[in-house]
Amino acid sequence: MTSPVSATMSPSQHASPSRRRPESDVCLVLSELNPRMVIDHLDDEGQPVDVMTFGTVRETCPKCQSGHLKLVLRQSSVRMAHLFCADCASCFDAHYPDGAPALTI
């Protein structure tokens, strides 16, 4: 499932001037990811792995529409940065309409 989501970003939120997006509304495209491809769910003893989130973003979950997504960066059990919905346990990749990734540093 791929859904466009509107977001407004200020220039201070961008990593570098060369990657800066227009200051007007920017439409992020969210694509649902298979959670098993993004994160290792179980440790050796079958217990859920602790995953650290790095804050809540303004985008809401396009699947359940109930809450804001959380940013999850790469960690020992996380294979790629993604947005996570704690309500429905869905994972999403985010990119700009031109195809540029929105979650890379």
PDB file of C-alpha atoms in Angstrom:
ATOM      1  CA  MET A   1       0.000   0.000   0.000  1.00  0.00           C
ATOM      2  CA  THR A   2       1.401   3.394  -0.961  1.00  0.00           C
ATOM      3  CA  SER A   3      -0.181   6.587   0.332  1.00  0.00           C
ATOM      4  CA  PRO A   4       0.793  10.236  -0.163  1.00  0.00           C
ATOM      5  CA  VAL A   5       0.917  12.210   3.082  1.00  0.00           C
ATOM      6  CA  SER A   6       1.224  15.981   3.260  1.00  0.00           C
ATOM      7  CA  ALA A   7       3.949  17.418   5.477  1.00  0.00           C
ATOM      8  CA  THR A   8       5.448  20.860   6.002  1.00  0.00           C
ATOM      9  CA  MET A   9       9.156  21.059   6.719  1.00  0.00           C
ATOM     10  CA  SER A  10      11.214  24.073   7.685  1.00  0.00           C
ATOM     11  CA  PRO A  11      14.722  24.593   6.266  1.00  0.00           C
ATOM     12  CA  SER A  12      16.254  23.785   9.666  1.00  0.00           C
ATOM     13  CA  GLN A  13      14.811  20.263   9.448  1.00  0.00           C
ATOM     14  CA  HIS A  14      16.932  19.359   6.419  1.00  0.00           C
ATOM     15  CA  ALA A  15      20.361  17.765   6.684  1.00  0.00           C
ATOM     16  CA  SER A  16      22.075  19.881   4.034  1.00  0.00           C
ATOM     17  CA  PRO A  17      21.215  22.701   1.615  1.00  0.00           C
ATOM     18  CA  SER A  18      21.778  20.419  -1.389  1.00  0.00           C
ATOM     19  CA  ARG A  19      19.004  18.106  -0.157  1.00  0.00           C
ATOM     20  CA  ARG A  20      16.644  20.891   0.881  1.00  0.00           C
ATOM     21  CA  ARG A  21      13.021  20.599  -0.221  1.00  0.00           C
ATOM     22  CA  PRO A  22      10.730  23.556  -0.954  1.00  0.00           C
ATOM     23  CA  GLU A  23       9.413  25.279   2.172  1.00  0.00           C
ATOM     24  CA  SER A  24       5.818  24.822   1.022  1.00  0.00           C
ATOM     25  CA  ASP A  25       3.845  21.671   1.748  1.00  0.00           C
ATOM     26  CA  VAL A  26       5.824  18.575   0.837  1.00  0.00           C
ATOM     27  CA  CYS A  27       3.926  15.413   0.052  1.00  0.00           C
ATOM     28  CA  LEU A  28       5.604  12.312   1.465  1.00  0.00           C
ATOM     29  CA  VAL A  29       4.721   8.986  -0.064  1.00  0.00           C
ATOM     30  CA  LEU A  30       4.426   6.189   2.497  1.00  0.00           C
ATOM     31  CA  SER A  31       4.832   2.591   1.338  1.00  0.00           C
ATOM     32  CA  GLU A  32       3.934  -0.238   3.675  1.00  0.00           C
ATOM     33  CA  LEU A  33       6.803  -2.623   4.398  1.00  0.00           C
ATOM     34  CA  ASN A  34       6.716  -6.236   5.497  1.00  0.00           C
ATOM     35  CA  PRO A  35       7.765  -6.024   9.183  1.00  0.00           C
ATOM     36  CA  ARG A  36       9.756  -9.273   8.875  1.00  0.00           C
ATOM     37  CA  MET A  37      11.935  -7.630   6.205  1.00  0.00           C
ATOM     38  CA  VAL A  38      12.659  -4.588   8.409  1.00  0.00           C
ATOM     39  CA  ILE A  39      13.160  -5.904  11.932  1.00  0.00           C
ATOM     40  CA  ASP A  40      14.132  -9.118  13.710  1.00  0.00           C
ATOM     41  CA  HIS A  41      11.047  -9.857  15.831  1.00  0.00           C
ATOM     42  CA  LEU A  42      12.335 -12.504  18.184  1.00  0.00           C
ATOM     43  CA  ASP A  43      15.564 -12.998  20.045  1.00  0.00           C
ATOM     44  CA  ASP A  44      17.133 -16.423  20.739  1.00  0.00           C
ATOM     45  CA  GLU A  45      14.651 -17.250  23.498  1.00  0.00           C
ATOM     46  CA  GLY A  46      11.535 -16.280  21.540  1.00  0.00           C
ATOM     47  CA  GLN A  47      11.073 -12.978  23.372  1.00  0.00           C
ATOM     48  CA  PRO A  48      10.213  -9.754  21.517  1.00  0.00           C
ATOM     49  CA  VAL A  49      13.232  -7.606  20.716  1.00  0.00           C
ATOM     50  CA  ASP A  50      13.436  -4.142  22.288  1.00  0.00           C
ATOM     51  CA  VAL A  51      13.466  -1.503  19.561  1.00  0.00           C
ATOM     52  CA  MET A  52      14.205   2.134  20.309  1.00  0.00           C
ATOM     53  CA  THR A  53      12.122   4.801  18.578  1.00  0.00           C
ATOM     54  CA  PHE A  54      13.492   8.280  17.989  1.00  0.00           C
ATOM     55  CA  GLY A  55      10.389  10.407  18.341  1.00  0.00           C
ATOM     56  CA  THR A  56       6.984  10.815  16.832  1.00  0.00           C
ATOM     57  CA  VAL A  57       6.575  12.363  13.384  1.00  0.00           C
ATOM     58  CA  ARG A  58       3.645  14.453  12.149  1.00  0.00           C
ATOM     59  CA  GLU A  59       2.431  11.796   9.683  1.00  0.00           C
ATOM     60  CA  THR A  60      -0.410   9.557  10.814  1.00  0.00           C
ATOM     61  CA  CYS A  61      -0.754   5.901   9.936  1.00  0.00           C
ATOM     62  CA  PRO A  62      -2.452   5.539   6.540  1.00  0.00           C
ATOM     63  CA  LYS A  63      -3.543   2.020   7.476  1.00  0.00           C
ATOM     64  CA  CYS A  64      -5.384   2.520  10.794  1.00  0.00           C
ATOM     65  CA  GLN A  65      -5.624   6.345  10.859  1.00  0.00           C
ATOM     66  CA  SER A  66      -5.384   6.297  14.658  1.00  0.00           C
ATOM     67  CA  GLY A  67      -2.048   7.761  15.633  1.00  0.00           C
ATOM     68  CA  HIS A  68       1.181   9.425  14.623  1.00  0.00           C
ATOM     69  CA  LEU A  69       3.994   7.275  13.292  1.00  0.00           C
ATOM     70  CA  LYS A  70       7.246   6.825  15.174  1.00  0.00           C
ATOM     71  CA  LEU A  71      10.702   7.041  13.625  1.00  0.00           C
ATOM     72  CA  VAL A  72      12.825   3.899  13.981  1.00  0.00           C
ATOM     73  CA  LEU A  73      16.465   4.151  12.915  1.00  0.00           C
ATOM     74  CA  ARG A  74      18.818   1.241  12.182  1.00  0.00           C
ATOM     75  CA  GLN A  75      19.844  -0.696  15.278  1.00  0.00           C
ATOM     76  CA  SER A  76      21.220  -4.152  16.022  1.00  0.00           C
ATOM     77  CA  SER A  77      17.816  -5.759  15.337  1.00  0.00           C
ATOM     78  CA  VAL A  78      16.540  -3.175  12.825  1.00  0.00           C
ATOM     79  CA  ARG A  79      17.677  -3.644   9.218  1.00  0.00           C
ATOM     80  CA  MET A  80      16.518  -0.293   7.812  1.00  0.00           C
ATOM     81  CA  ALA A  81      15.171   3.044   9.023  1.00  0.00           C
ATOM     82  CA  HIS A  82      11.383   3.214   8.823  1.00  0.00           C
ATOM     83  CA  LEU A  83       8.235   4.698  10.335  1.00  0.00           C
ATOM     84  CA  PHE A  84       6.275   2.511  12.747  1.00  0.00           C
ATOM     85  CA  CYS A  85       2.656   2.579  13.904  1.00  0.00           C
ATOM     86  CA  ALA A  86       2.398   1.377  17.500  1.00  0.00           C
ATOM     87  CA  ASP A  87      -1.378   0.974  17.167  1.00  0.00           C
ATOM     88  CA  CYS A  88      -1.475  -1.528  14.279  1.00  0.00           C
ATOM     89  CA  ALA A  89       2.218  -2.611  14.262  1.00  0.00           C
ATOM     90  CA  SER A  90       2.696  -1.564  10.619  1.00  0.00           C
ATOM     91  CA  CYS A  91       5.996  -0.379   9.134  1.00  0.00           C
ATOM     92  CA  PHE A  92       6.363   2.222   6.378  1.00  0.00           C
ATOM     93  CA  ASP A  93       9.082   3.603   4.150  1.00  0.00           C
ATOM     94  CA  ALA A  94       8.859   7.307   3.293  1.00  0.00           C
ATOM     95  CA  HIS A  95      10.027   9.037   0.142  1.00  0.00           C
ATOM     96  CA  TYR A  96       9.350  12.236  -1.772  1.00  0.00           C
ATOM     97  CA  PRO A  97       7.222  12.245  -4.942  1.00  0.00           C
ATOM     98  CA  ASP A  98      10.403  12.429  -7.052  1.00  0.00           C
ATOM     99  CA  GLY A  99      11.529   9.105  -5.521  1.00  0.00           C
ATOM    100  CA  ALA A 100      14.184  10.523  -3.202  1.00  0.00           C
ATOM    101  CA  PRO A 101      14.234   8.728   0.156  1.00  0.00           C
ATOM    102  CA  ALA A 102      13.014  10.791   3.110  1.00  0.00           C
ATOM    103  CA  LEU A 103      14.588   8.665   5.844  1.00  0.00           C
ATOM    104  CA  THR A 104      18.266   8.794   4.868  1.00  0.00           C
ATOM    105  CA  ILE A 105      20.841  10.912   6.597  1.00  0.00           C
TER     106      ILE A 105
END
